Structure formats: C-alpha cells, structure tokens
C-alpha cells in the first residue's frame, strides 16, 4: 500500500457523521476499533446517544425535500461523481477495510472496493429508470398511471463482515430513489462507512442526504428503528437480532427490509467435476474467513464422490496461507475479533463429540497467536440435525455430509431454517435445473458459489429475511407506488353516482 492515512487523525473530530460534519458522540461511552490481526488499538471514539440519532434523523428530514425534488438526472450525476471519488480513494478504502476487519488486502482490493465502486456506478444509471406502468384507460373513462415516489428518511443498520459493501448496499438504492439515509454501522467496523459518507460530500451530494451514527445496537440502533420520523428500516445481520428489529419496526408500522443469516448448502451430484467442486468449496467456505452469510457451509456430496471430495478439500485447505492481512501472499486473515474467533472454536470443539475434524480446528501458534486467527476447518460425519449443520457458525468451517438419491440431496439442502444462497454442481443441465427450481434460496449458483453482480438482486427466503439489495429490484424497497387516475369525460353526473344517491333516468 502507498500513503496510508492516519486513522486517529482522520477521525479526530469523532465517529459520527451528521449533516455533513464529523463529530463526537454524546453517549458518554467509548468504543475501541481493534486490528484483529494484532490486537492493537486502531481508534477509540465516543459512541452515539439517542440524541445524536435524533439530530441525524432531523438532518436527513431537512435534506429530503431538496434531494427527492432533484431530477433523476441530477441524482444520477451525483452518483457518477461519487463513483469517481471512490475510485480515486480506492487505496485508502482498501487499507481501512483490511485494518478494521482483518481482510486480506487482496480481498479488499479486488472484491470489496471495486464491488462498491461498481455498485455506485450501477445505481447512478438506475436512478434514471424509476419507471411505473404505462398510462392507459383501464376503466374506459379514466387515464391511469403509476408514480414511483421516494418514501422519506430511511434508517439502516449494517453488519461488520462487509462494512463498506453493506453500507453501499443500504445507502445507494435509497438515495438513488430520492430518499435520505441515517446508517448505523457496526461499532467494530465504522471506518469505511464514515469514509463513504465523506466521499459523498466530496462528490457534491448535499449535507444531510447521508448520515452515519456509530453507536450501540440497544441504544442507537433501537432508537433509530423506532424513530417516528424514520419511515423505513433496512437491516442486515443475524436472524435473532432481525427479529428484534422487526418487533420495533412493526410497533411503528414501518416498511421493513431484512437480510438475515444463512447456512448455504453446496450440493455436489455424482456427475460433477470433482476438481472444480473442491476448489469451489474451499473458496466459497473461506471467503472473508467464512464470515459471509452466503458462504458455503454445508457440502452435500453424492456418495460415489464423497470420500474423494473430502480428501481433496482437506488437501486444498491445508495449502491456504494464513498471515498478515497486508501481505500480498496472505490468503486468510483473522476473524473480526477474538470473541468471534472463540465462538467459532467453541462450535468446533463441541462437534468433536459427534463428528470428525478432518483438518484444521485449531488456533495457530507463533506470530499469529496474538491475532484472531483460526485455521480452515473441515468436518465430516456430522448428523443432519447436529449443531454444526443447523447453526450459523460464521467462520472458516465447512461440514461435509453424504447423500444417495437426488431427492435426498435436495431435501437435505432445504433442511434448515435459512434460505439465502445455495449452489448445485453437476454436468447434467436437467439435474442442475431441478436444483435451481426446488432449492428454497434467494440465489442458487450452478457450478460456482459466491459471485455477485450489481445488476442482480440479493435477498433470502424463510429465516434469511425478505426484500432485495442491489439491482433494480431494490427500488421496490425504497419507493412508494402511487396510482394516479384522471377523469376523461368532463361529465358532472356520472352513471356510477346513482349507486350512492338518486335514481337512474
């Protein structure tokens, strides 16, 4: 990396971004961002209070008339400028993302940052295409058309696993549609969300359109969700917290978008390319150190390929290089915190009582011991109803189970409460097609697992939530559909009036 900025200097004024300015929180409590690779302090900041949330919402509300009244072309131009600013600052964004999350720099540089720039460019174009149904005379006497209107102030909550991308996924469709936003990032990882808001100011977006409040979930987060001037809540995080968000949002009759947990199946039929499936499984289970709600977590392998698949995946996992996130040769960084590392390790230790840890399952020693590292882990022999198969571990852990018939494989793939993502591996187009139809998930890949693109929607089934991020489908979350109807007859005494008063001639 080149000239890395000094984080403490960059955020010396605080970790709240309200009405175009950085400022300190007023809760009276502080939080420390820690580099999970070393355990070193990165930034200590004051958390947001409910009063800070109120000020951010008020700023967003003030900005709403002007921003929603801008033409689609004006909003599009602003987002194109934002994409250009993000590209100019790409190195700083990649550095900050790896510093606060422990991501390998090659992941931040080649996935998180360019993905966010592309998403911004996509919504710059999509802002011009907020279309309703074509005008027509459906009743015969009236012309009807549909307007799409911005809904108001959106209160969004983003998780710690992809802080930059999740901030963008929340903010971009909302503001492209003319809304204003108050975003609460995770306390662990606020840096790139704040930088995104600053980049928007650099691009000329009006103050108040994007506001960031960095506070505790039970204080700042719940107050944001329940705020009477917030008309919609978009939340990405665990299913357990999502249920709480839904309770609060329902009490105030808000629009709600939830992208929750996942336990993605990786279904390998016996005609699959074994080498492709093994490589795909390792990449898809270890991306972001497994801290990905779409990561492959349950590999179901048809019995003729099962043993060879286990052996090859174990071999590939053992070749993965753990190390300094800023070293270009590092494949796997630490988990986001020591607490998360210990949570993952506890899942694996409990699994030893009923399954086999084929490889991994340990905290590395030596220079890596001070970081939140955990070795890539492969587990075999677990039962379908066991904890490691049913619960979201959110770490570099893949569980492999055999199946016999295609019916059984699809049934097992669907046998969790979640339904966010899945993949099917087969050379048979009919087999793969059946899997895409019958697996209950918001995204089903065929002979791959993980790639996402701005043009396509992302969202889940079942306990994985509802609503879509990315793509033009996300505008369904962030716009109000209004039917407008014009009378074309100029007749004062209309025939239908007689059903209410008077007699027919």
CSV table of C-alpha atoms in Angstrom, one decimal:
chain,number,residue,atom,x,y,z
A,1,UNK,CA,0.0,0.0,0.0
A,2,UNK,CA,1.1,3.6,-0.6
A,3,UNK,CA,0.5,6.6,1.6
A,4,UNK,CA,-1.7,5.2,4.3
A,5,UNK,CA,-3.7,7.8,6.1
A,6,UNK,CA,-3.5,8.1,9.9
A,7,UNK,CA,-6.8,6.8,11.3
A,8,UNK,CA,-6.7,8.8,14.5
A,9,UNK,CA,-6.0,12.0,12.7
A,10,UNK,CA,-8.7,11.3,10.1
A,11,UNK,CA,-11.4,10.8,12.7
A,12,UNK,CA,-10.0,13.2,15.4
A,13,UNK,CA,-13.4,15.0,15.4
A,14,UNK,CA,-15.4,11.8,16.1
A,15,UNK,CA,-17.0,8.9,14.5
A,16,UNK,CA,-20.5,10.4,13.9
A,17,UNK,CA,-21.2,12.0,10.5
A,18,UNK,CA,-24.3,14.2,10.8
A,19,UNK,CA,-25.4,16.9,8.4
A,20,UNK,CA,-22.1,16.8,6.5
A,21,UNK,CA,-19.8,17.0,9.5
A,22,UNK,CA,-17.8,14.6,11.6
A,23,UNK,CA,-18.5,15.0,15.3
A,24,UNK,CA,-18.1,13.1,18.6
A,25,UNK,CA,-20.9,11.0,20.1
A,26,UNK,CA,-22.5,12.2,23.3
A,27,UNK,CA,-23.4,8.9,25.0
A,28,UNK,CA,-20.6,9.2,27.5
A,29,UNK,CA,-19.3,5.8,26.5
A,30,UNK,CA,-16.4,5.0,24.2
A,31,UNK,CA,-15.5,2.1,21.9
A,32,UNK,CA,-12.2,0.9,20.5
A,33,UNK,CA,-11.7,-0.3,17.0
A,34,UNK,CA,-9.1,-3.1,17.2
A,35,UNK,CA,-6.9,-4.5,14.4
A,36,UNK,CA,-7.9,-8.2,14.7
A,37,UNK,CA,-4.6,-9.3,13.2
A,38,UNK,CA,-2.6,-7.8,16.0
A,39,UNK,CA,-4.9,-6.8,18.8
A,40,UNK,CA,-3.6,-3.3,18.6
A,41,UNK,CA,-5.9,-0.2,19.0
A,42,UNK,CA,-6.9,1.5,15.8
A,43,UNK,CA,-9.3,4.2,17.0
A,44,UNK,CA,-11.1,4.9,20.2
A,45,UNK,CA,-14.3,7.0,19.7
A,46,UNK,CA,-17.3,8.2,21.6
A,47,UNK,CA,-20.5,6.2,20.9
A,48,UNK,CA,-23.7,7.8,19.6
A,49,UNK,CA,-26.5,8.6,22.0
A,50,UNK,CA,-30.2,8.7,21.2
A,51,UNK,CA,-29.9,12.5,21.0
A,52,UNK,CA,-27.3,12.0,18.2
A,53,UNK,CA,-29.7,9.7,16.4
A,54,UNK,CA,-32.4,12.4,16.7
A,55,UNK,CA,-30.1,15.0,15.2
A,56,UNK,CA,-29.1,12.7,12.4
A,57,UNK,CA,-32.8,12.0,11.6
A,58,UNK,CA,-33.6,15.7,11.7
A,59,UNK,CA,-30.8,16.4,9.3
A,60,UNK,CA,-32.0,13.7,6.9
A,61,UNK,CA,-35.5,15.0,7.2
A,62,UNK,CA,-34.4,18.6,6.3
A,63,UNK,CA,-32.4,17.3,3.3
A,64,UNK,CA,-35.3,15.2,2.0
A,65,UNK,CA,-37.4,17.8,0.1
A,66,UNK,CA,-34.4,19.1,-1.9
A,67,UNK,CA,-33.0,15.7,-2.6
A,68,UNK,CA,-36.3,14.0,-3.5
A,69,UNK,CA,-37.2,17.0,-5.6
A,70,UNK,CA,-34.0,16.7,-7.7
A,71,UNK,CA,-34.4,15.3,-11.1
A,72,UNK,CA,-33.3,11.7,-11.7
A,73,UNK,CA,-30.6,13.1,-13.9
A,74,UNK,CA,-29.3,15.3,-11.1
A,75,UNK,CA,-29.2,12.4,-8.7
A,76,UNK,CA,-27.6,10.2,-11.4
A,77,UNK,CA,-24.9,12.8,-12.0
A,78,UNK,CA,-24.1,13.0,-8.2
A,79,UNK,CA,-23.7,9.2,-8.0
A,80,UNK,CA,-21.5,9.1,-11.0
A,81,UNK,CA,-19.3,11.7,-9.3
A,82,UNK,CA,-19.3,9.6,-6.1
A,83,UNK,CA,-18.2,6.5,-8.1
A,84,UNK,CA,-15.3,8.6,-9.4
A,85,UNK,CA,-14.3,9.8,-5.9
A,86,UNK,CA,-14.4,6.3,-4.6
A,87,UNK,CA,-12.1,5.2,-7.4
A,88,UNK,CA,-9.7,8.0,-6.6
A,89,UNK,CA,-9.7,6.9,-2.9
A,90,UNK,CA,-9.7,3.2,-3.6
A,91,UNK,CA,-6.4,2.6,-1.9
A,92,UNK,CA,-7.4,4.3,1.3
A,93,UNK,CA,-10.7,2.4,1.4
A,94,UNK,CA,-8.9,-1.0,0.9
A,95,UNK,CA,-6.4,-0.1,3.7
A,96,UNK,CA,-9.1,0.9,6.2
A,97,UNK,CA,-11.3,-2.1,5.4
A,98,UNK,CA,-8.4,-4.6,5.9
A,99,UNK,CA,-7.3,-2.7,9.1
A,100,UNK,CA,-10.6,-2.9,10.8
A,101,UNK,CA,-11.8,-6.3,9.6
A,102,UNK,CA,-8.6,-8.3,9.1
A,103,UNK,CA,-9.4,-9.0,5.5
A,104,UNK,CA,-6.5,-9.9,3.3
A,105,UNK,CA,-5.6,-6.9,1.3
A,106,UNK,CA,-6.1,-8.8,-2.0
A,107,UNK,CA,-9.8,-9.3,-1.0
A,108,UNK,CA,-10.3,-5.7,-0.1
A,109,UNK,CA,-8.5,-4.5,-3.2
A,110,UNK,CA,-10.0,-7.0,-5.7
A,111,UNK,CA,-13.5,-7.5,-4.2
A,112,UNK,CA,-14.8,-5.1,-1.6
A,113,UNK,CA,-13.7,-1.8,-3.0
A,114,UNK,CA,-14.2,-2.4,-6.8
A,115,UNK,CA,-17.5,-4.1,-6.0
A,116,UNK,CA,-18.6,-0.9,-4.2
A,117,UNK,CA,-17.5,1.3,-7.0
A,118,UNK,CA,-19.4,-0.8,-9.5
A,119,UNK,CA,-22.5,-0.8,-7.3
A,120,UNK,CA,-22.3,3.0,-7.2
A,121,UNK,CA,-21.9,3.3,-10.9
A,122,UNK,CA,-24.9,0.9,-11.4
A,123,UNK,CA,-27.2,3.0,-9.2
A,124,UNK,CA,-26.0,6.1,-10.9
A,125,UNK,CA,-27.6,4.6,-14.1
A,126,UNK,CA,-30.5,3.1,-12.3
A,127,UNK,CA,-31.5,6.4,-10.8
A,128,UNK,CA,-32.8,7.4,-14.3
A,129,UNK,CA,-35.0,4.4,-14.6
A,130,UNK,CA,-37.6,4.7,-11.8
A,131,UNK,CA,-40.5,3.7,-14.0
A,132,UNK,CA,-44.1,3.0,-13.4
A,133,UNK,CA,-46.8,1.3,-15.5
A,134,UNK,CA,-47.5,3.0,-18.8
A,135,UNK,CA,-50.6,5.3,-18.9
A,136,UNK,CA,-53.8,3.6,-20.2
A,137,UNK,CA,-57.6,3.8,-20.0
A,138,UNK,CA,-58.3,0.8,-17.9
A,139,UNK,CA,-61.8,1.8,-16.8
A,140,UNK,CA,-62.7,3.3,-20.2
A,141,UNK,CA,-63.5,6.7,-18.7
A,142,UNK,CA,-60.2,7.4,-16.9
A,143,UNK,CA,-56.5,7.5,-17.6
A,144,UNK,CA,-54.4,5.7,-15.0
A,145,UNK,CA,-50.7,5.8,-14.4
A,146,UNK,CA,-48.3,4.8,-11.7
A,147,UNK,CA,-45.8,7.1,-10.0
A,148,UNK,CA,-42.8,5.9,-8.0
A,149,UNK,CA,-42.0,8.3,-5.2
A,150,UNK,CA,-39.3,8.5,-2.6
A,151,UNK,CA,-40.6,7.4,0.8
A,152,UNK,CA,-38.6,9.7,3.2
A,153,UNK,CA,-35.9,9.1,5.8
A,154,UNK,CA,-34.5,5.5,5.8
A,155,UNK,CA,-32.9,4.2,8.9
A,156,UNK,CA,-30.4,1.4,8.0
A,157,UNK,CA,-28.2,-0.9,10.1
A,158,UNK,CA,-25.2,-2.6,8.5
A,159,UNK,CA,-23.1,-5.5,9.8
A,160,UNK,CA,-19.4,-5.9,10.5
A,161,UNK,CA,-18.4,-8.5,8.0
A,162,UNK,CA,-18.5,-6.3,4.8
A,163,UNK,CA,-18.7,-2.8,6.3
A,164,UNK,CA,-18.1,-0.9,3.1
A,165,UNK,CA,-20.2,-3.0,0.7
A,166,UNK,CA,-23.1,-3.3,3.2
A,167,UNK,CA,-23.1,0.5,3.7
A,168,UNK,CA,-23.2,0.9,0.0
A,169,UNK,CA,-25.9,-1.7,-0.5
A,170,UNK,CA,-28.0,0.2,2.1
A,171,UNK,CA,-27.3,3.7,1.0
A,172,UNK,CA,-27.2,3.6,-2.8
A,173,UNK,CA,-30.7,2.4,-3.8
A,174,UNK,CA,-32.2,4.6,-1.1
A,175,UNK,CA,-30.6,7.8,-2.3
A,176,UNK,CA,-30.9,6.9,-6.0
A,177,UNK,CA,-34.6,6.8,-5.4
A,178,UNK,CA,-34.6,10.2,-3.7
A,179,UNK,CA,-34.6,9.2,-0.1
A,180,UNK,CA,-32.2,10.4,2.6
A,181,UNK,CA,-30.5,8.0,5.0
A,182,UNK,CA,-29.3,7.5,8.5
A,183,UNK,CA,-27.0,4.5,8.7
A,184,UNK,CA,-25.7,2.8,11.8
A,185,UNK,CA,-22.6,0.7,11.1
A,186,UNK,CA,-21.4,-1.9,13.5
A,187,UNK,CA,-19.3,-0.5,16.4
A,188,UNK,CA,-16.5,-2.8,15.5
A,189,UNK,CA,-16.0,-1.5,11.9
A,190,UNK,CA,-17.2,2.1,11.4
A,191,UNK,CA,-14.3,3.4,9.4
A,192,UNK,CA,-15.3,2.8,5.8
A,193,UNK,CA,-18.9,3.8,6.3
A,194,UNK,CA,-17.7,7.2,7.6
A,195,UNK,CA,-15.3,7.4,4.7
A,196,UNK,CA,-18.2,6.6,2.2
A,197,UNK,CA,-20.2,9.5,3.6
A,198,UNK,CA,-17.2,11.8,3.4
A,199,UNK,CA,-16.7,10.7,-0.2
A,200,UNK,CA,-20.3,11.6,-1.0
A,201,UNK,CA,-19.7,15.1,0.3
A,202,UNK,CA,-16.6,15.4,-1.8
A,203,UNK,CA,-18.7,14.4,-4.8
A,204,UNK,CA,-21.1,17.2,-4.1
A,205,UNK,CA,-24.1,15.4,-2.5
A,206,UNK,CA,-26.0,17.8,-0.2
A,207,UNK,CA,-25.4,17.7,3.5
A,208,UNK,CA,-27.9,15.5,5.3
A,209,UNK,CA,-28.5,13.1,2.5
A,210,UNK,CA,-26.2,10.5,4.1
A,211,UNK,CA,-25.7,10.5,7.9
A,212,UNK,CA,-23.8,7.9,10.0
A,213,UNK,CA,-24.4,7.3,13.7
A,214,UNK,CA,-22.0,4.9,15.3
A,215,UNK,CA,-23.5,3.6,18.5
A,216,UNK,CA,-24.6,0.5,20.4
A,217,UNK,CA,-27.4,-1.6,19.0
A,218,UNK,CA,-29.6,-1.4,22.1
A,219,UNK,CA,-29.3,2.3,22.3
A,220,UNK,CA,-28.6,4.0,19.0
A,221,UNK,CA,-29.9,1.1,16.8
A,222,UNK,CA,-33.2,0.5,18.5
A,223,UNK,CA,-33.8,4.2,18.8
A,224,UNK,CA,-33.2,4.6,15.0
A,225,UNK,CA,-35.5,1.7,14.2
A,226,UNK,CA,-38.3,3.1,16.4
A,227,UNK,CA,-37.9,6.7,15.5
A,228,UNK,CA,-41.2,8.2,14.4
A,229,UNK,CA,-39.6,10.2,11.5
A,230,UNK,CA,-37.9,7.1,10.1
A,231,UNK,CA,-40.3,5.6,7.5
A,232,UNK,CA,-38.3,2.5,6.7
A,233,UNK,CA,-35.8,0.2,8.3
A,234,UNK,CA,-33.3,-1.9,6.3
A,235,UNK,CA,-31.3,-4.3,8.5
A,236,UNK,CA,-28.6,-6.8,7.6
A,237,UNK,CA,-27.4,-9.1,10.4
A,238,UNK,CA,-28.3,-12.2,12.4
A,239,UNK,CA,-31.8,-13.6,12.4
A,240,UNK,CA,-32.0,-13.3,16.2
A,241,UNK,CA,-31.4,-9.5,16.0
A,242,UNK,CA,-33.5,-9.2,12.9
A,243,UNK,CA,-36.5,-10.5,15.0
A,244,UNK,CA,-35.9,-7.7,17.5
A,245,UNK,CA,-35.7,-5.1,14.7
A,246,UNK,CA,-39.0,-6.4,13.3
A,247,UNK,CA,-40.7,-6.1,16.6
A,248,UNK,CA,-39.7,-2.5,17.0
A,249,UNK,CA,-40.4,-1.6,13.4
A,250,UNK,CA,-43.8,-3.3,13.5
A,251,UNK,CA,-44.8,-1.2,16.5
A,252,UNK,CA,-44.4,2.0,14.4
A,253,UNK,CA,-45.8,0.5,11.2
A,254,UNK,CA,-42.6,1.0,9.2
A,255,UNK,CA,-41.6,-0.6,5.9
A,256,UNK,CA,-39.1,-3.3,6.7
A,257,UNK,CA,-36.3,-4.9,4.7
A,258,UNK,CA,-34.4,-7.8,6.4
A,259,UNK,CA,-31.3,-9.6,5.1
A,260,UNK,CA,-30.5,-12.1,7.8
A,261,UNK,CA,-28.5,-15.2,8.4
A,262,UNK,CA,-27.6,-18.1,6.1
A,263,UNK,CA,-26.4,-21.7,6.1
A,264,UNK,CA,-25.8,-22.1,2.4
A,265,UNK,CA,-25.8,-25.7,1.0
A,266,UNK,CA,-23.2,-26.8,-1.6
A,267,UNK,CA,-24.9,-29.7,-3.4
A,268,UNK,CA,-22.5,-31.9,-5.4
A,269,UNK,CA,-24.0,-34.5,-7.6
A,270,UNK,CA,-22.1,-37.6,-8.7
A,271,UNK,CA,-21.5,-36.4,-12.2
A,272,UNK,CA,-19.9,-33.1,-11.1
A,273,UNK,CA,-16.4,-32.1,-11.9
A,274,UNK,CA,-14.7,-33.1,-8.7
A,275,UNK,CA,-11.7,-30.7,-9.0
A,276,UNK,CA,-14.0,-27.8,-9.8
A,277,UNK,CA,-16.3,-28.6,-6.9
A,278,UNK,CA,-13.4,-29.0,-4.4
A,279,UNK,CA,-11.8,-25.7,-5.4
A,280,UNK,CA,-15.2,-24.0,-5.3
A,281,UNK,CA,-15.9,-25.4,-1.9
A,282,UNK,CA,-12.7,-24.1,-0.4
A,283,UNK,CA,-13.0,-20.6,-1.9
A,284,UNK,CA,-16.7,-20.4,-1.0
A,285,UNK,CA,-16.3,-21.6,2.5
A,286,UNK,CA,-13.2,-19.5,3.4
A,287,UNK,CA,-14.1,-16.1,1.7
A,288,UNK,CA,-13.8,-13.4,4.3
A,289,UNK,CA,-12.6,-16.1,6.7
A,290,UNK,CA,-16.1,-17.6,6.4
A,291,UNK,CA,-17.8,-14.5,7.8
A,292,UNK,CA,-20.2,-14.3,4.9
A,293,UNK,CA,-23.9,-15.1,5.1
A,294,UNK,CA,-23.8,-16.7,1.6
A,295,UNK,CA,-20.6,-18.7,2.3
A,296,UNK,CA,-20.7,-22.4,1.6
A,297,UNK,CA,-21.2,-24.1,5.0
A,298,UNK,CA,-22.9,-27.5,4.3
A,299,UNK,CA,-21.5,-29.6,1.5
A,300,UNK,CA,-23.8,-32.4,0.5
A,301,UNK,CA,-21.9,-34.8,-1.8
A,302,UNK,CA,-23.4,-37.8,-3.5
A,303,UNK,CA,-21.9,-40.9,-2.1
A,304,UNK,CA,-19.7,-42.0,-5.1
A,305,UNK,CA,-17.8,-38.7,-4.8
A,306,UNK,CA,-17.9,-38.1,-1.1
A,307,UNK,CA,-14.6,-39.6,0.1
A,308,UNK,CA,-12.6,-38.2,-2.8
A,309,UNK,CA,-14.2,-34.7,-2.2
A,310,UNK,CA,-13.3,-34.8,1.5
A,311,UNK,CA,-9.7,-35.8,0.8
A,312,UNK,CA,-9.3,-33.1,-1.9
A,313,UNK,CA,-10.9,-30.3,0.1
A,314,UNK,CA,-8.7,-31.2,3.1
A,315,UNK,CA,-5.6,-31.1,0.9
A,316,UNK,CA,-6.6,-27.7,-0.5
A,317,UNK,CA,-7.5,-26.2,2.9
A,318,UNK,CA,-4.1,-27.2,4.2
A,319,UNK,CA,-2.4,-25.2,1.5
A,320,UNK,CA,-4.2,-22.0,2.5
A,321,UNK,CA,-1.8,-19.3,3.8
A,322,UNK,CA,-2.7,-17.5,7.0
A,323,UNK,CA,-0.8,-14.3,7.7
A,324,UNK,CA,-0.5,-10.6,7.8
A,325,UNK,CA,-3.6,-9.1,6.0
A,326,UNK,CA,-1.4,-6.6,4.3
A,327,UNK,CA,1.0,-9.2,2.8
A,328,UNK,CA,0.0,-9.8,-0.8
A,329,UNK,CA,0.6,-13.6,-0.4
A,330,UNK,CA,-1.9,-14.0,2.6
A,331,UNK,CA,-5.0,-16.0,1.7
A,332,UNK,CA,-6.8,-16.0,5.0
A,333,UNK,CA,-6.8,-13.3,7.6
A,334,UNK,CA,-8.1,-13.3,11.2
A,335,UNK,CA,-11.8,-13.3,12.2
A,336,UNK,CA,-13.1,-9.9,13.1
A,337,UNK,CA,-12.4,-10.2,16.8
A,338,UNK,CA,-11.1,-12.6,19.4
A,339,UNK,CA,-14.6,-13.1,20.7
A,340,UNK,CA,-15.8,-14.2,17.2
A,341,UNK,CA,-12.7,-16.5,16.9
A,342,UNK,CA,-13.5,-18.1,20.3
A,343,UNK,CA,-17.2,-18.5,19.3
A,344,UNK,CA,-16.2,-20.4,16.1
A,345,UNK,CA,-13.6,-22.5,18.0
A,346,UNK,CA,-16.3,-23.5,20.6
A,347,UNK,CA,-18.6,-24.8,17.8
A,348,UNK,CA,-15.7,-27.0,16.5
A,349,UNK,CA,-14.8,-28.3,20.0
A,350,UNK,CA,-18.4,-29.3,20.7
A,351,UNK,CA,-18.5,-31.0,17.3
A,352,UNK,CA,-15.6,-33.3,18.2
A,353,UNK,CA,-18.1,-35.3,20.4
A,354,UNK,CA,-20.2,-36.4,17.4
A,355,UNK,CA,-18.1,-35.8,14.2
A,356,UNK,CA,-14.6,-35.9,12.8
A,357,UNK,CA,-12.5,-32.8,12.4
A,358,UNK,CA,-10.6,-33.8,9.2
A,359,UNK,CA,-8.3,-30.8,9.1
A,360,UNK,CA,-7.9,-27.5,11.0
A,361,UNK,CA,-9.9,-27.0,14.1
A,362,UNK,CA,-7.2,-25.1,15.9
A,363,UNK,CA,-5.9,-21.6,16.8
A,364,UNK,CA,-2.5,-21.2,15.2
A,365,UNK,CA,0.6,-20.7,17.4
A,366,UNK,CA,3.6,-18.5,16.9
A,367,UNK,CA,3.4,-15.0,15.5
A,368,UNK,CA,-0.3,-15.4,14.7
A,369,UNK,CA,-1.4,-16.3,18.2
A,370,UNK,CA,-1.9,-12.7,19.2
A,371,UNK,CA,-4.4,-12.2,16.4
A,372,UNK,CA,-8.0,-13.6,16.0
A,373,UNK,CA,-6.8,-16.4,13.6
A,374,UNK,CA,-8.4,-19.8,13.1
A,375,UNK,CA,-7.3,-22.5,10.7
A,376,UNK,CA,-9.5,-23.6,7.8
A,377,UNK,CA,-11.6,-26.4,9.2
A,378,UNK,CA,-13.3,-29.4,7.5
A,379,UNK,CA,-15.7,-31.5,9.5
A,380,UNK,CA,-17.2,-34.9,8.3
A,381,UNK,CA,-19.5,-37.4,9.9
A,382,UNK,CA,-21.9,-35.0,11.5
A,383,UNK,CA,-25.6,-35.8,11.6
A,384,UNK,CA,-28.1,-33.6,9.7
A,385,UNK,CA,-29.7,-32.4,12.9
A,386,UNK,CA,-26.4,-31.5,14.6
A,387,UNK,CA,-25.4,-28.0,15.7
A,388,UNK,CA,-22.7,-27.6,13.1
A,389,UNK,CA,-25.1,-28.4,10.3
A,390,UNK,CA,-28.0,-26.4,11.5
A,391,UNK,CA,-26.5,-23.3,13.2
A,392,UNK,CA,-24.7,-20.4,11.5
A,393,UNK,CA,-21.0,-20.6,12.6
A,394,UNK,CA,-19.7,-17.6,10.7
A,395,UNK,CA,-16.2,-18.8,10.5
A,396,UNK,CA,-13.8,-20.8,8.2
A,397,UNK,CA,-15.7,-24.1,8.8
A,398,UNK,CA,-17.2,-26.4,6.2
A,399,UNK,CA,-19.2,-29.5,7.1
A,400,UNK,CA,-19.5,-32.4,4.5
A,401,UNK,CA,-22.3,-34.9,4.5
A,402,UNK,CA,-23.1,-37.7,2.0
A,403,UNK,CA,-26.4,-38.3,0.2
A,404,UNK,CA,-27.7,-41.1,-2.1
A,405,UNK,CA,-30.5,-40.0,-4.3
A,406,UNK,CA,-31.1,-36.6,-5.9
A,407,UNK,CA,-34.4,-36.4,-4.0
A,408,UNK,CA,-32.5,-36.8,-0.7
A,409,UNK,CA,-29.8,-34.3,-1.7
A,410,UNK,CA,-32.4,-31.5,-2.4
A,411,UNK,CA,-34.3,-32.4,0.7
A,412,UNK,CA,-31.2,-32.1,2.9
A,413,UNK,CA,-30.2,-28.8,1.2
A,414,UNK,CA,-33.6,-27.3,2.2
A,415,UNK,CA,-33.5,-28.7,5.7
A,416,UNK,CA,-32.5,-25.7,7.7
A,417,UNK,CA,-34.5,-22.6,8.7
A,418,UNK,CA,-32.4,-20.5,6.3
A,419,UNK,CA,-32.7,-19.8,2.6
A,420,UNK,CA,-30.3,-17.1,1.5
A,421,UNK,CA,-28.0,-18.8,-1.0
A,422,UNK,CA,-27.0,-22.3,-2.4
A,423,UNK,CA,-25.2,-23.9,-5.2
A,424,UNK,CA,-25.6,-27.1,-7.3
A,425,UNK,CA,-22.7,-28.9,-9.0
A,426,UNK,CA,-23.5,-31.1,-12.0
A,427,UNK,CA,-22.7,-31.6,-15.7
A,428,UNK,CA,-26.4,-32.5,-16.3
A,429,UNK,CA,-28.4,-29.5,-17.3
A,430,UNK,CA,-31.7,-31.2,-16.1
A,431,UNK,CA,-30.3,-32.1,-12.7
A,432,UNK,CA,-28.9,-28.6,-12.2
A,433,UNK,CA,-32.2,-27.1,-13.5
A,434,UNK,CA,-34.2,-29.1,-11.0
A,435,UNK,CA,-32.0,-28.0,-8.2
A,436,UNK,CA,-32.4,-24.3,-9.1
A,437,UNK,CA,-36.2,-24.7,-9.0
A,438,UNK,CA,-36.5,-26.8,-5.9
A,439,UNK,CA,-33.8,-25.4,-3.5
A,440,UNK,CA,-35.5,-22.7,-1.5
A,441,UNK,CA,-33.0,-19.8,-1.5
A,442,UNK,CA,-32.8,-16.3,-2.9
A,443,UNK,CA,-29.8,-17.2,-5.1
A,444,UNK,CA,-28.8,-20.6,-6.5
A,445,UNK,CA,-25.5,-20.8,-8.4
A,446,UNK,CA,-24.7,-23.7,-10.8
A,447,UNK,CA,-21.1,-24.9,-10.8
A,448,UNK,CA,-19.9,-21.9,-8.9
A,449,UNK,CA,-20.6,-20.3,-5.5
A,450,UNK,CA,-20.3,-16.7,-4.2
A,451,UNK,CA,-20.1,-14.3,-7.3
A,452,UNK,CA,-22.5,-11.4,-7.0
A,453,UNK,CA,-23.2,-8.7,-9.5
A,454,UNK,CA,-24.8,-5.3,-9.2
A,455,UNK,CA,-27.5,-6.0,-11.8
A,456,UNK,CA,-29.0,-9.0,-9.9
A,457,UNK,CA,-30.9,-9.0,-6.6
A,458,UNK,CA,-29.6,-10.3,-3.3
A,459,UNK,CA,-32.0,-11.5,-0.6
A,460,UNK,CA,-33.4,-14.5,1.1
A,461,UNK,CA,-36.2,-16.9,1.8
A,462,UNK,CA,-37.5,-18.2,5.1
A,463,UNK,CA,-35.5,-17.1,8.2
A,464,UNK,CA,-33.0,-15.4,5.9
A,465,UNK,CA,-35.4,-12.5,5.6
A,466,UNK,CA,-37.2,-10.7,2.8
A,467,UNK,CA,-36.6,-7.8,0.4
A,468,UNK,CA,-33.7,-7.3,-2.1
A,469,UNK,CA,-30.4,-5.5,-2.1
A,470,UNK,CA,-28.7,-4.4,-5.3
A,471,UNK,CA,-30.3,-4.4,-8.8
A,472,UNK,CA,-33.4,-2.5,-9.9
A,473,UNK,CA,-35.5,-4.8,-7.7
A,474,UNK,CA,-34.1,-3.0,-4.7
A,475,UNK,CA,-36.2,0.0,-5.7
A,476,UNK,CA,-39.3,-2.0,-4.6
A,477,UNK,CA,-38.0,-1.5,-1.1
A,478,UNK,CA,-37.2,2.2,-1.3
A,479,UNK,CA,-40.1,3.7,-3.3
A,480,UNK,CA,-43.7,4.2,-2.8
A,481,UNK,CA,-46.0,3.2,-5.6
A,482,UNK,CA,-48.8,5.7,-6.2
A,483,UNK,CA,-51.8,5.2,-8.6
A,484,UNK,CA,-52.9,8.4,-10.2
A,485,UNK,CA,-56.3,8.5,-12.1
A,486,UNK,CA,-57.7,11.3,-14.3
A,487,UNK,CA,-61.3,11.5,-15.4
A,488,UNK,CA,-61.6,12.0,-19.1
A,489,UNK,CA,-65.3,12.6,-19.5
A,490,UNK,CA,-65.9,16.1,-18.0
A,491,UNK,CA,-69.4,14.7,-17.1
A,492,UNK,CA,-70.7,16.1,-13.8
A,493,UNK,CA,-73.3,13.5,-13.1
A,494,UNK,CA,-71.6,10.2,-13.6
A,495,UNK,CA,-73.5,7.0,-14.0
A,496,UNK,CA,-71.9,5.3,-11.0
A,497,UNK,CA,-73.1,8.1,-8.7
A,498,UNK,CA,-76.6,6.6,-8.9
A,499,UNK,CA,-75.4,3.7,-6.8
A,500,UNK,CA,-74.9,6.2,-4.0
A,501,UNK,CA,-77.7,8.7,-4.4
A,502,UNK,CA,-80.5,9.5,-6.9
A,503,UNK,CA,-82.3,7.3,-9.4
A,504,UNK,CA,-81.4,6.3,-12.9
A,505,UNK,CA,-83.4,8.2,-15.6
